[in-house]
Each structure stands twice: as structure tokens, then as C-alpha cells.
Protein backbone atom coordinates (compact mmCIF):
# COMPACT_ATOMS: atom_id res chain seq x y z
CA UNK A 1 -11.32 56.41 -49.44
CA UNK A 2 -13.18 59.57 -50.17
CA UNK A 3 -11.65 62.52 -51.91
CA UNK A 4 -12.08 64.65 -48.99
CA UNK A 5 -10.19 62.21 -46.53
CA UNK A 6 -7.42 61.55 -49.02
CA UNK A 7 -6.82 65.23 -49.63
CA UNK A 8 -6.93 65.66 -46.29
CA UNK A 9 -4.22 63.18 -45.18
CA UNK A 10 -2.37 64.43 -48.65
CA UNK A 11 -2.21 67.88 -46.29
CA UNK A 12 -0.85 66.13 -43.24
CA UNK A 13 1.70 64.73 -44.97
CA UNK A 14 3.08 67.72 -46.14
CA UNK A 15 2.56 69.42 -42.92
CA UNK A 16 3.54 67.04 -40.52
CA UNK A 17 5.69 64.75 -42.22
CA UNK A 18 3.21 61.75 -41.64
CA UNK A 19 1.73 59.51 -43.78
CA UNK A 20 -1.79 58.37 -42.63
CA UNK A 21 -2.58 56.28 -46.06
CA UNK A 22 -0.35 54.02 -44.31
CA UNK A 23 -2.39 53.61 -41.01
CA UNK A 24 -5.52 51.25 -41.44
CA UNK A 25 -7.74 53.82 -42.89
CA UNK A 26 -10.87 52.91 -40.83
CA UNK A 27 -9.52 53.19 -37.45
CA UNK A 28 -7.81 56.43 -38.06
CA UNK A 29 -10.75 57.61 -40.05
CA UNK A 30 -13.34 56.89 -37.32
CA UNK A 31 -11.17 58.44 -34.53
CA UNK A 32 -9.90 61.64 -36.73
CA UNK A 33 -13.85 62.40 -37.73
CA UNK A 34 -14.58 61.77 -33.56
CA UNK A 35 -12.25 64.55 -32.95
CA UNK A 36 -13.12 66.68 -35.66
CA UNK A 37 -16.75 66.71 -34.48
CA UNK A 38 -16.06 67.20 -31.15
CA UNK A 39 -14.51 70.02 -32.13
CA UNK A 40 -17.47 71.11 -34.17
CA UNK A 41 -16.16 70.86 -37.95
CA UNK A 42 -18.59 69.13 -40.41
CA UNK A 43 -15.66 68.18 -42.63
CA UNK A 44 -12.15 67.37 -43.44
CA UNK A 45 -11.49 70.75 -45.27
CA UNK A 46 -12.40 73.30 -42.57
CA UNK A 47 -10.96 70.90 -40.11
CA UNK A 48 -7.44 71.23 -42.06
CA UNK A 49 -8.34 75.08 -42.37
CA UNK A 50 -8.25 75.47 -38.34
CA UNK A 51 -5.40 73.04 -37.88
CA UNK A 52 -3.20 74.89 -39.74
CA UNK A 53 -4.12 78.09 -38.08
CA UNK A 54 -4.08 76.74 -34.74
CA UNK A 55 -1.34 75.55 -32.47
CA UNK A 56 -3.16 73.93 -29.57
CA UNK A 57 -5.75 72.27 -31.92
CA UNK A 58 -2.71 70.98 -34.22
CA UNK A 59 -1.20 69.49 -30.85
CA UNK A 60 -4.50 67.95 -29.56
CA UNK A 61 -4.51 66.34 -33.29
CA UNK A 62 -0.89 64.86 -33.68
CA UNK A 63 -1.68 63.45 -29.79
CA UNK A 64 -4.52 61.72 -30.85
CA UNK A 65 -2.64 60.06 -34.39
CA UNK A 66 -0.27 58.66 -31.86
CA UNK A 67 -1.26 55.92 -29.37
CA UNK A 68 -0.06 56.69 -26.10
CA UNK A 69 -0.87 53.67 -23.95
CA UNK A 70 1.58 52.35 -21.69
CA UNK A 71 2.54 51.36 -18.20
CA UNK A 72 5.49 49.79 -16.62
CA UNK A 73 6.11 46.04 -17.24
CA UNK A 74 3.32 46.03 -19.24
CA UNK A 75 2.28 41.93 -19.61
CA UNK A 76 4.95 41.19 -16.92
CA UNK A 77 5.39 37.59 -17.71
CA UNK A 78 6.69 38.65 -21.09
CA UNK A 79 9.29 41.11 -18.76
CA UNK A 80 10.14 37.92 -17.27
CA UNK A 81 11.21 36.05 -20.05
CA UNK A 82 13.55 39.27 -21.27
CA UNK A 83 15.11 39.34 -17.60
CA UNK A 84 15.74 35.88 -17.37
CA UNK A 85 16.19 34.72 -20.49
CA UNK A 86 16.50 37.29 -23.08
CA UNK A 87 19.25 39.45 -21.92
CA UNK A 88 21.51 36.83 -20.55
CA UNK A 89 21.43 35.35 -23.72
CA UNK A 90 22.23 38.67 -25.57
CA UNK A 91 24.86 39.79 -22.71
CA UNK A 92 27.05 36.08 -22.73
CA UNK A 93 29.44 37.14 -25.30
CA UNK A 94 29.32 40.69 -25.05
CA UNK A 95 29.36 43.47 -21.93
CA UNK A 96 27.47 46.66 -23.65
CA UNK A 97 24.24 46.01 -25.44
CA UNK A 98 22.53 48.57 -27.82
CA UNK A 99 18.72 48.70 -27.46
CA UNK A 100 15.91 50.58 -29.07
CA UNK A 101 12.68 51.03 -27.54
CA UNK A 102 10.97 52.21 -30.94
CA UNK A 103 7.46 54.16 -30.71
CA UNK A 104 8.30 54.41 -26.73
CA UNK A 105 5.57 56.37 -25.91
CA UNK A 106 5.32 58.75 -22.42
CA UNK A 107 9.00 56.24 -22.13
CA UNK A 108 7.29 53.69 -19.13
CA UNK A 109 8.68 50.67 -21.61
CA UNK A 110 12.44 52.39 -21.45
CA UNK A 111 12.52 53.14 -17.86
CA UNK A 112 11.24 49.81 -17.31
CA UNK A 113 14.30 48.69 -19.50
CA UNK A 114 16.70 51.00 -17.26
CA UNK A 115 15.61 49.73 -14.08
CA UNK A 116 15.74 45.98 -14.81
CA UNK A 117 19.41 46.31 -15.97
CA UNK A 118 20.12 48.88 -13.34
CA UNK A 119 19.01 46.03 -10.70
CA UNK A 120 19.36 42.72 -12.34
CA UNK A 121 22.96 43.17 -14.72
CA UNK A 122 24.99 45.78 -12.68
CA UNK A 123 28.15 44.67 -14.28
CA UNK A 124 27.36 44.83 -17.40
CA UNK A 125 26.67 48.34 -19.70
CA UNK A 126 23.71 49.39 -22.29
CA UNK A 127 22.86 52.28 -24.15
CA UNK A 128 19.41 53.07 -24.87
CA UNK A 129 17.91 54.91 -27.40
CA UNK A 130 13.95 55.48 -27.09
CA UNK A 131 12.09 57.28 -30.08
CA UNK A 132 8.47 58.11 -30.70
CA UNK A 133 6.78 60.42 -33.36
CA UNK A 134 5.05 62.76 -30.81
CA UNK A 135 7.31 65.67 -29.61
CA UNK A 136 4.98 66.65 -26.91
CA UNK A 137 5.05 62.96 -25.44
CA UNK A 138 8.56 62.75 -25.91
CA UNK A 139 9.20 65.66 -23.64
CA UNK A 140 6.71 63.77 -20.78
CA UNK A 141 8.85 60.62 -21.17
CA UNK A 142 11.93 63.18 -20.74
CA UNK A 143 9.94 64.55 -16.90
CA UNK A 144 9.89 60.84 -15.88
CA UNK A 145 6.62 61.75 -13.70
CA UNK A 146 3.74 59.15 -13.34
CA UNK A 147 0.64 58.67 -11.57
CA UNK A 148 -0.19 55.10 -9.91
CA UNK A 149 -2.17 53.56 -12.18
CA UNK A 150 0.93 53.35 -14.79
CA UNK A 151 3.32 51.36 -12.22
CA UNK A 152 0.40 48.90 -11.06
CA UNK A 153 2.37 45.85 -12.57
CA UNK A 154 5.46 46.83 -11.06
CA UNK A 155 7.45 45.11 -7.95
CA UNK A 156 7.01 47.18 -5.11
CA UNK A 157 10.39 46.67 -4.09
CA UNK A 158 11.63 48.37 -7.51
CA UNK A 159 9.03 51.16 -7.11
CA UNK A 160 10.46 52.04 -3.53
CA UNK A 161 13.75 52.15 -4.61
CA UNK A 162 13.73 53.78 -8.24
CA UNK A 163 11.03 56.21 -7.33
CA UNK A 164 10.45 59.37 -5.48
CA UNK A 165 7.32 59.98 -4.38
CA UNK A 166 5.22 63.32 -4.29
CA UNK A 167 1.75 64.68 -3.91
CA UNK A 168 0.65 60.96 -5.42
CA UNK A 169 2.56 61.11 -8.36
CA UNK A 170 5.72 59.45 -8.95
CA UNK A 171 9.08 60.61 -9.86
CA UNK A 172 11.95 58.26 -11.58
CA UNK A 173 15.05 58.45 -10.26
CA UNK A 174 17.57 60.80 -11.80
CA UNK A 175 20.25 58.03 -12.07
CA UNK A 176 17.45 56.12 -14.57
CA UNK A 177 16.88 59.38 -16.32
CA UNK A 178 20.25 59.43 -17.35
CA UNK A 179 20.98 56.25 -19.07
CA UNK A 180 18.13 56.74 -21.72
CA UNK A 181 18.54 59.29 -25.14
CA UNK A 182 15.19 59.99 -25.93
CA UNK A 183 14.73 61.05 -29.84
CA UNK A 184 12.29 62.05 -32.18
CA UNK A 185 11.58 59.49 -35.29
CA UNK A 186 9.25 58.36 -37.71
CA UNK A 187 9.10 54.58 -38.39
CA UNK A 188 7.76 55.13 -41.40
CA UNK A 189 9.92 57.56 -42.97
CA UNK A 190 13.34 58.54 -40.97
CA UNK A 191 16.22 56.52 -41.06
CA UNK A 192 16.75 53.49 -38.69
CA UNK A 193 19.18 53.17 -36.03
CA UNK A 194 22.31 50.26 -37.03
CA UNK A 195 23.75 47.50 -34.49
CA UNK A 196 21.01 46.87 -32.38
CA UNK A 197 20.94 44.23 -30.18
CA UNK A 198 17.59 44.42 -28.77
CA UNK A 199 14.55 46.20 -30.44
CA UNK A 200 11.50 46.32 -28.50
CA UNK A 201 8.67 47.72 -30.60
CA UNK A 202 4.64 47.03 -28.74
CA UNK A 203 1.45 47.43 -29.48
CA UNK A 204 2.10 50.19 -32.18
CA UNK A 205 2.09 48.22 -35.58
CA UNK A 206 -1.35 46.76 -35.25
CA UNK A 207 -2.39 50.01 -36.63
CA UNK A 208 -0.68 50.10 -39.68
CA UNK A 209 -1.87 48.88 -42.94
CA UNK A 210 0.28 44.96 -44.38
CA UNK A 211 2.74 47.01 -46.17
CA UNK A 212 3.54 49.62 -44.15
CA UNK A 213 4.14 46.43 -41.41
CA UNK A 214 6.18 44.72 -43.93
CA UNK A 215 8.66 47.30 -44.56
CA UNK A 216 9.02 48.53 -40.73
CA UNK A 217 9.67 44.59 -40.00
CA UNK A 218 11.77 44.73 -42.86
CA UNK A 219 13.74 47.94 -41.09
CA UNK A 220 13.64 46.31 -37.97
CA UNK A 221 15.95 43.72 -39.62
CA UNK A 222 18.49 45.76 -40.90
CA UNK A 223 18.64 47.50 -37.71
CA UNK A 224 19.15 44.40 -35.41
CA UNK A 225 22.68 42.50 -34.95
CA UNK A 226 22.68 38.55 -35.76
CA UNK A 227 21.02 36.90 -33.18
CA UNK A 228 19.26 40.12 -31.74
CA UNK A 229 16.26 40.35 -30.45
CA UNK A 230 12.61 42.00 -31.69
CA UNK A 231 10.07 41.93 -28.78
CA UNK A 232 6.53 42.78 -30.20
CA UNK A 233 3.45 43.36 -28.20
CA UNK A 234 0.73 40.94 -27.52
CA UNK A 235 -1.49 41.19 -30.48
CA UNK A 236 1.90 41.32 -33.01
CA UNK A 237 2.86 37.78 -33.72
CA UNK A 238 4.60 37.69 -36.80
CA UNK A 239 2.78 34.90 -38.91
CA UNK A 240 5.92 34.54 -41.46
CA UNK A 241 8.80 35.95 -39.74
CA UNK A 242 11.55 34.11 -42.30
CA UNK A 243 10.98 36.41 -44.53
CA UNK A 244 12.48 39.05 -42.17
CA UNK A 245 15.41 36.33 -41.17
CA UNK A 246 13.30 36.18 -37.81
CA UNK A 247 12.85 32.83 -35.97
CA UNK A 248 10.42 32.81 -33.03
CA UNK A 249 12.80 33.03 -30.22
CA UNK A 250 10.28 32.76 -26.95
CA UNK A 251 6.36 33.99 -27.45
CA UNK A 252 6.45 37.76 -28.46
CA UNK A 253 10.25 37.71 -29.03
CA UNK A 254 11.84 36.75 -32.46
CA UNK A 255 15.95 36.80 -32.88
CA UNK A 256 17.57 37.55 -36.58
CA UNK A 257 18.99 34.46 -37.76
CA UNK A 258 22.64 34.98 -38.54
């Protein structure tokens, strides 16, 4: 790591509250300097200089730290597993759920989550709590407004009905809105939310460096109930999940052993 990029990061940390030395340094590395350059600094120090004297360009740089890929039912076979085997499972013995949708990006993953119970388990209750590290996507996850592309793996049927369309973009449904408390946190240093039942955390810790992992898997733990549920994204299988008290519950899903 060169002494420029580690006093750098030393500078966002203090500013921003996050710790890159904990991200795989050469993917954030190449995609900080692609940014920098683009916006015509030759190094880390004046870059830091004009972030800290600049709003918009300290927006356009926590945007890019944070990967903000989603879509509805993203890999919906995995969607089908939680609907039909998942969440009867975790609703036989009990009739309100908690469930965190951690690093929930522009919130597609949480509405998702709404919907399905919405539709599928009307007689039963769950509170969801969806958190990401990005204020500024946090408050486009609050609007609940999406273009196409993001609901192409989507049931029609569920779009019709749970969506209000306008001018080609597409509006959830205010009832949907309302059963998700959206929240600013940092998985790698705010406090973790207790008695979780299901924690659905994808495609965000490939990013992170083998400790970092290890203590948010760790976290995720502590967090979940016995016999809860971690759902992980496609490229996240968890080569040694006893170590967390995990045992691989379906592909992509592990439950805490009790």
C-alpha cells in the first residue's frame, strides 16, 4: 500500500467514518484512482484537498465506495426457496418475524421482502429494518421510484398490483412503503441490530478484505435468533460456516445452530 493511498484512506476515516483498509485494497484502489482522474487530480493528496472542500464531489465519492447494484428478486430461484421454504420454516412457531436487509442498497431487496409477505403470509406480521452506509441512497430507497430495468425479474402480476405506474418509471405502493424502517449503518463499525430472525446480506461482502468478512459474519451471528436465517448473495458461500454456528441451510442460506 503506498504512503499516499494509506494516508489518504487514514483521512476518510476520520472524515467519513469509513474504513477502506478494510475493503480489498486493489479493487477500491483501481476504482478510487478511476474517479480521481476523471476528475482530473494526479494524486491522492489534492484529491482529499477538493473532497473536503467540496460537497457534490464528496457525494459523487461516498456513491462510488458503495456498490449500488440491485433489482427486484434478484436470482429469483433463490426468492423461491425463501418464499417457500425459508419463511414457513421461520414463521411455524412464531407470528411476527424480525428481518434485516443489511447493506440494502436503493431498498429493491426490502421491498421485494415487503411484497412477498404482503402477498404470500397475510396473516402473519414482520418488521423490517433495511440499512446501508450511503445516506443519499438511503433517501432513493425511502422515494420507492424505479425504472424497468430494476423489476425485470419480477412477476408481472406483483408488479401490476404493488406498483403505480408513471411517465415509465415505477412507483411502490404506499402500503409497502410503510412496513420498512430504513436506517443508516456501518457494518463495519456501528452496532448490530439483536433478535433477528432473518438477515439477508448480498453481494456486498465480496469486497471486503478475510477479516473484515470474519468479524461481520461473526456480527451477523450475534444478531440472528437460533435457527435464523443468513441469506448471502451468489458469489458468498461461506466455506467454514461452523465457526459462525452456521450450518448450510438451502444454497445461499445458512441458519444459526441453536
Amino acid at each position: 500500500m503506498s504512503e499516499q493511498y494509506t494516508e489518504f484512506i487514514a483521512l476518510i476515516k476520520k472524515k467519513l467514518g469509513i474504513d477502506l483498509s478494510l475493503y480489498k485494497e486493489a479493487q477500491m484502489k483501481r476504482r478510487i484512482i478511476s474517479l480521481r482522474s476523471k476528475r482530473g487530480f494526479k494524486d491522492f493528496k489534492s484529491y482529499y484537498h477538493a473532497l473536503n472542500n467540496d460537497a457534490t464531489l464528496l457525494q459523487e465519492f461516498t456513491d462510488r465506495l458503495t456498490i449500488n447494484v440491485s433489482e427486484f428478486y434478484r436470482n429469483p430461484q433463490r426468492w423461491n426457496v425463501l418464499q417457500n421454504k425459508v419463511l414457513p420454516m421461520l414463521f411455524k412457531n412464531k407470528r411476527k418475524i424480525n428481518i434485516w436487509s443489511a447493506a440494502c442498497s436503493t431498498g429493491e431487496e426490502p421491498y421485494s421482502l415487503a411484497i412477498m409477505l404482503k402477498e404470500f403470509f397475510p396473516n402473519k406480521e414482520a418488521s423490517i429494518i433495511a440499512t446501508d452506509i450511503d445516506e443519499n441512497i438511503l433517501k432513493k430507497a425511502k422515494e420507492g421510484v424505479y425504472q424497468k430495468q430494476a423489476l425485470k425479474e419480477m412477476p408481472k402480476p406483483l408488479i401490476d398490483k404493488y406498483f403505480k405506474k408513471e411517465n415509465e418509471l415505477f412507483y411502490v405502493d404506499t402500503s409497502i412503503k410503510h412496513s420498512i424502517t430504513f436506517k443508516k449503518h456501518n457494518l463495519l463499525a456501528d452496532r448490530y441490530f439483536n433478535n433477528i430472525d432473518l438477515l439477508i446480506c448480498r453481494n456486498v461482502l465480496i469486497y471486503f478484505t478475510d477479516e473484515a468478512k470474519f468479524e461481520i459474519y461473526r456480527n451477523f451471528s450475534e444478531s440472528l435468533v437460533d435457527d435464523g436465517i443468513l441469506f448471502v448473495g451468489s458469489t458468498e458461500q461461506i466455506f467454514t460456516p461452523d465457526q459462525y454456528r452456521f450450518s448450510l441451510y438451502d444454497t445461499f442460506f445458512y441458519q444459526k445452530r441453536s
